[in-house]
mmCIF file of C-alpha atoms in Angstrom:
data_model
loop_
_atom_site.group_PDB
_atom_site.id
_atom_site.type_symbol
_atom_site.label_atom_id
_atom_site.label_comp_id
_atom_site.label_asym_id
_atom_site.label_seq_id
_atom_site.Cartn_x
_atom_site.Cartn_y
_atom_site.Cartn_z
ATOM 1 C CA MET A 1 137.263 -44.244 103.141
ATOM 2 C CA SER A 2 137.707 -42.878 106.639
ATOM 3 C CA ASP A 3 134.799 -42.251 108.951
ATOM 4 C CA TYR A 4 136.249 -38.774 109.536
ATOM 5 C CA LEU A 5 136.611 -35.732 107.336
ATOM 6 C CA LEU A 6 140.197 -34.935 108.368
ATOM 7 C CA ALA A 7 143.425 -36.941 108.127
ATOM 8 C CA ASP A 8 143.940 -39.816 110.552
ATOM 9 C CA ASP A 9 146.804 -38.159 112.464
ATOM 10 C CA ILE A 10 144.686 -35.076 113.142
ATOM 11 C CA THR A 11 141.647 -37.165 114.063
ATOM 12 C CA ASP A 12 143.646 -39.443 116.367
ATOM 13 C CA LEU A 13 145.084 -36.462 118.214
ATOM 14 C CA ALA A 14 141.665 -34.794 118.425
ATOM 15 C CA ILE A 15 140.273 -37.990 119.994
ATOM 16 C CA ARG A 16 143.004 -37.821 122.651
ATOM 17 C CA VAL A 17 142.277 -34.132 123.314
ATOM 18 C CA ILE A 18 138.565 -34.827 123.788
ATOM 19 C CA GLU A 19 139.070 -37.939 125.927
ATOM 20 C CA GLU A 20 141.800 -36.528 128.161
ATOM 21 C CA ASN A 21 140.112 -33.168 128.709
ATOM 22 C CA ALA A 22 136.808 -34.901 129.449
ATOM 23 C CA LYS A 23 138.560 -37.007 132.103
ATOM 24 C CA ALA A 24 140.158 -33.860 133.531
ATOM 25 C CA GLY A 25 136.817 -32.026 133.512
ATOM 26 C CA ARG A 26 138.282 -29.219 131.394
ATOM 27 C CA LEU A 27 136.589 -27.034 128.825
ATOM 28 C CA VAL A 28 138.694 -25.723 125.943
ATOM 29 C CA ALA A 29 138.461 -22.810 123.521
ATOM 30 C CA THR A 30 140.351 -22.053 120.332
ATOM 31 C CA ALA A 31 141.400 -18.741 118.815
ATOM 32 C CA GLU A 32 142.533 -19.354 115.254
ATOM 33 C CA SER A 33 143.874 -17.303 112.411
ATOM 34 C CA CYS A 34 145.950 -19.209 109.821
ATOM 35 C CA THR A 35 144.266 -22.526 110.646
ATOM 36 C CA GLY A 36 140.881 -21.020 109.845
ATOM 37 C CA GLY A 37 138.949 -23.142 112.339
ATOM 38 C CA LEU A 38 140.681 -26.458 111.609
ATOM 39 C CA VAL A 39 141.526 -26.993 115.287
ATOM 40 C CA ALA A 40 137.920 -26.546 116.382
ATOM 41 C CA GLY A 41 136.798 -28.510 113.329
ATOM 42 C CA ALA A 42 139.044 -31.419 114.278
ATOM 43 C CA LEU A 43 137.597 -31.443 117.784
ATOM 44 C CA THR A 44 134.008 -31.366 116.561
ATOM 45 C CA GLU A 45 134.690 -34.420 114.375
ATOM 46 C CA ILE A 46 134.751 -36.416 117.595
ATOM 47 C CA ALA A 47 131.569 -37.666 119.240
ATOM 48 C CA GLY A 48 131.366 -36.221 122.730
ATOM 49 C CA SER A 49 133.242 -33.052 121.828
ATOM 50 C CA SER A 50 130.417 -30.904 123.179
ATOM 51 C CA ALA A 51 131.492 -31.935 126.682
ATOM 52 C CA VAL A 52 134.927 -30.386 126.076
ATOM 53 C CA LEU A 53 134.849 -27.694 123.368
ATOM 54 C CA ASP A 54 133.210 -24.557 124.702
ATOM 55 C CA ARG A 55 133.755 -22.470 121.562
ATOM 56 C CA GLY A 56 136.119 -21.537 118.780
ATOM 57 C CA PHE A 57 136.982 -18.128 117.411
ATOM 58 C CA VAL A 58 138.157 -17.780 113.807
ATOM 59 C CA THR A 59 139.780 -14.361 113.705
ATOM 60 C CA TYR A 60 141.526 -14.250 110.351
ATOM 61 C CA SER A 61 141.701 -10.473 109.959
ATOM 62 C CA ASN A 62 143.364 -8.053 112.342
ATOM 63 C CA GLU A 63 139.988 -6.379 112.830
ATOM 64 C CA ALA A 64 138.457 -9.686 113.894
ATOM 65 C CA LYS A 65 141.280 -10.251 116.390
ATOM 66 C CA MET A 66 140.589 -6.836 117.909
ATOM 67 C CA GLU A 67 136.773 -7.016 117.826
ATOM 68 C CA ALA A 68 136.134 -10.658 118.760
ATOM 69 C CA LEU A 69 139.062 -11.254 121.122
ATOM 70 C CA GLY A 70 139.972 -7.783 122.386
ATOM 71 C CA VAL A 71 143.518 -7.814 120.999
ATOM 72 C CA ALA A 72 144.860 -4.288 121.407
ATOM 73 C CA GLN A 73 145.581 -2.446 118.173
ATOM 74 C CA ASP A 74 148.993 -1.392 119.500
ATOM 75 C CA ILE A 75 149.994 -5.069 119.868
ATOM 76 C CA ILE A 76 149.233 -5.694 116.210
ATOM 77 C CA GLU A 77 150.872 -2.455 115.089
ATOM 78 C CA THR A 78 153.995 -2.989 117.203
ATOM 79 C CA PHE A 79 154.558 -6.739 116.948
ATOM 80 C CA GLY A 80 152.282 -7.859 114.107
ATOM 81 C CA ALA A 81 149.530 -10.465 113.983
ATOM 82 C CA VAL A 82 152.142 -13.208 113.706
ATOM 83 C CA SER A 83 153.774 -12.648 117.088
ATOM 84 C CA ILE A 84 153.845 -14.198 120.525
ATOM 85 C CA ALA A 85 152.316 -10.998 121.906
ATOM 86 C CA CYS A 86 149.363 -11.248 119.538
ATOM 87 C CA VAL A 87 148.611 -14.940 120.102
ATOM 88 C CA TRP A 88 148.959 -14.498 123.855
ATOM 89 C CA ALA A 89 146.363 -11.709 123.676
ATOM 90 C CA MET A 90 144.178 -13.923 121.465
ATOM 91 C CA ALA A 91 144.337 -16.790 123.979
ATOM 92 C CA GLN A 92 143.544 -14.453 126.862
ATOM 93 C CA GLY A 93 140.654 -12.969 124.900
ATOM 94 C CA ALA A 94 139.277 -16.436 124.169
ATOM 95 C CA LEU A 95 139.323 -17.243 127.890
ATOM 96 C CA GLU A 96 137.665 -13.946 128.816
ATOM 97 C CA ARG A 97 134.912 -14.510 126.242
ATOM 98 C CA SER A 98 134.224 -18.160 127.033
ATOM 99 C CA ASN A 99 133.684 -20.630 129.845
ATOM 100 C CA ALA A 100 136.876 -22.510 128.949
ATOM 101 C CA ASP A 101 139.558 -23.532 131.408
ATOM 102 C CA VAL A 102 142.270 -23.486 128.733
ATOM 103 C CA ALA A 103 142.572 -21.730 125.384
ATOM 104 C CA VAL A 104 144.990 -22.158 122.529
ATOM 105 C CA ALA A 105 145.689 -19.495 119.911
ATOM 106 C CA VAL A 106 147.452 -19.791 116.560
ATOM 107 C CA SER A 107 148.489 -17.253 113.924
ATOM 108 C CA GLY A 108 150.946 -17.561 111.085
ATOM 109 C CA VAL A 109 152.022 -17.161 107.484
ATOM 110 C CA ALA A 110 150.663 -20.174 105.592
ATOM 111 C CA GLY A 111 151.764 -18.962 102.162
ATOM 112 C CA PRO A 112 152.471 -19.250 99.415
ATOM 113 C CA GLY A 113 152.845 -15.464 99.632
ATOM 114 C CA GLY A 114 152.736 -13.017 102.504
ATOM 115 C CA GLY A 115 156.054 -13.874 104.091
ATOM 116 C CA THR A 116 158.771 -11.382 104.940
ATOM 117 C CA GLN A 117 162.451 -11.732 105.735
ATOM 118 C CA LEU A 118 161.657 -11.636 109.464
ATOM 119 C CA LYS A 119 158.537 -13.796 109.186
ATOM 120 C CA PRO A 120 158.902 -16.079 106.170
ATOM 121 C CA VAL A 121 156.205 -18.399 104.896
ATOM 122 C CA GLY A 122 155.873 -21.221 107.413
ATOM 123 C CA THR A 123 156.251 -18.994 110.475
ATOM 124 C CA VAL A 124 153.512 -19.899 112.959
ATOM 125 C CA VAL A 125 153.092 -18.744 116.553
ATOM 126 C CA PHE A 126 151.124 -20.459 119.292
ATOM 127 C CA ALA A 127 150.001 -19.568 122.801
ATOM 128 C CA ARG A 128 148.203 -21.455 125.525
ATOM 129 C CA ALA A 129 146.491 -19.745 128.429
ATOM 130 C CA TYR A 130 144.787 -21.132 131.498
ATOM 131 C CA ARG A 131 141.979 -19.508 133.423
ATOM 132 C CA ASN A 132 143.322 -17.772 136.558
ATOM 133 C CA GLN A 133 146.893 -18.404 135.417
ATOM 134 C CA GLU A 134 149.709 -16.689 137.248
ATOM 135 C CA GLY A 135 153.187 -16.185 135.863
ATOM 136 C CA GLU A 136 154.680 -15.853 132.425
ATOM 137 C CA PRO A 137 152.673 -16.342 129.220
ATOM 138 C CA GLU A 138 153.184 -19.593 127.320
ATOM 139 C CA GLY A 139 154.028 -18.971 123.695
ATOM 140 C CA GLU A 140 156.080 -20.555 120.963
ATOM 141 C CA LEU A 141 157.238 -19.618 117.479
ATOM 142 C CA LYS A 142 157.746 -22.431 114.991
ATOM 143 C CA HIS A 143 158.836 -22.575 111.388
ATOM 144 C CA PHE A 144 157.259 -25.262 109.240
ATOM 145 C CA GLU A 145 158.927 -26.189 105.944
ATOM 146 C CA GLY A 146 157.302 -26.644 102.564
ATOM 147 C CA GLY A 147 155.172 -23.515 102.318
ATOM 148 C CA GLU A 148 156.372 -22.405 98.911
ATOM 149 C CA GLY A 149 155.786 -25.614 96.934
ATOM 150 C CA PRO A 150 152.615 -27.260 95.665
ATOM 151 C CA GLY A 151 150.438 -28.149 98.617
ATOM 152 C CA GLY A 152 152.632 -26.026 100.867
ATOM 153 C CA ARG A 153 149.817 -23.964 102.336
ATOM 154 C CA ALA A 154 147.911 -27.114 103.275
ATOM 155 C CA ALA A 155 151.056 -28.664 104.768
ATOM 156 C CA ILE A 156 151.682 -25.647 106.992
ATOM 157 C CA ARG A 157 148.062 -25.466 108.127
ATOM 158 C CA ARG A 158 148.096 -29.217 108.851
ATOM 159 C CA GLN A 159 151.262 -28.978 110.949
ATOM 160 C CA ALA A 160 149.906 -25.929 112.784
ATOM 161 C CA THR A 161 146.648 -27.765 113.538
ATOM 162 C CA LEU A 162 148.552 -30.727 114.984
ATOM 163 C CA CYS A 163 150.698 -28.444 117.147
ATOM 164 C CA ALA A 164 147.673 -26.535 118.455
ATOM 165 C CA LEU A 165 145.891 -29.788 119.303
ATOM 166 C CA GLU A 166 148.950 -31.000 121.214
ATOM 167 C CA LEU A 167 148.842 -27.807 123.277
ATOM 168 C CA LEU A 168 145.310 -28.723 124.364
ATOM 169 C CA LEU A 169 146.374 -31.998 125.956
ATOM 170 C CA PRO A 170 146.287 -31.869 129.766
#
């Protein structure tokens, strides 16, 4: 039995995120939708995480994204919650509402239902924002396989958690 609640690959990456951000003197924040707090949960599994994790926002509904993170309704109506525009606004909102130096945001279609032709199950978008950042937003759309089968939802959420953690490495 592991000493940690989550899988070893997630825990190992979370350890790196905590250690490397602590060395860099950086605070981080998360803004999560489809991962439902797994990114922040992975970080808090690690002793010493309070020196790095400022806060996490779980904004599963569109209303929560607007209320807790200040995502504009027109962004959600125009591009959808699973869009680079939305996660960029989520990451910016997390920075504005925290003391973090860097924020990561994630939103997606974990399945097994809810997908569309344009955004099928397994579509997940990520953004990373830095405090006082100049220039273009950092965002990425990924498609993770396996969302329709047994365990597919968990597989997509696991892969999305790993990707979001990687984005928090300095």
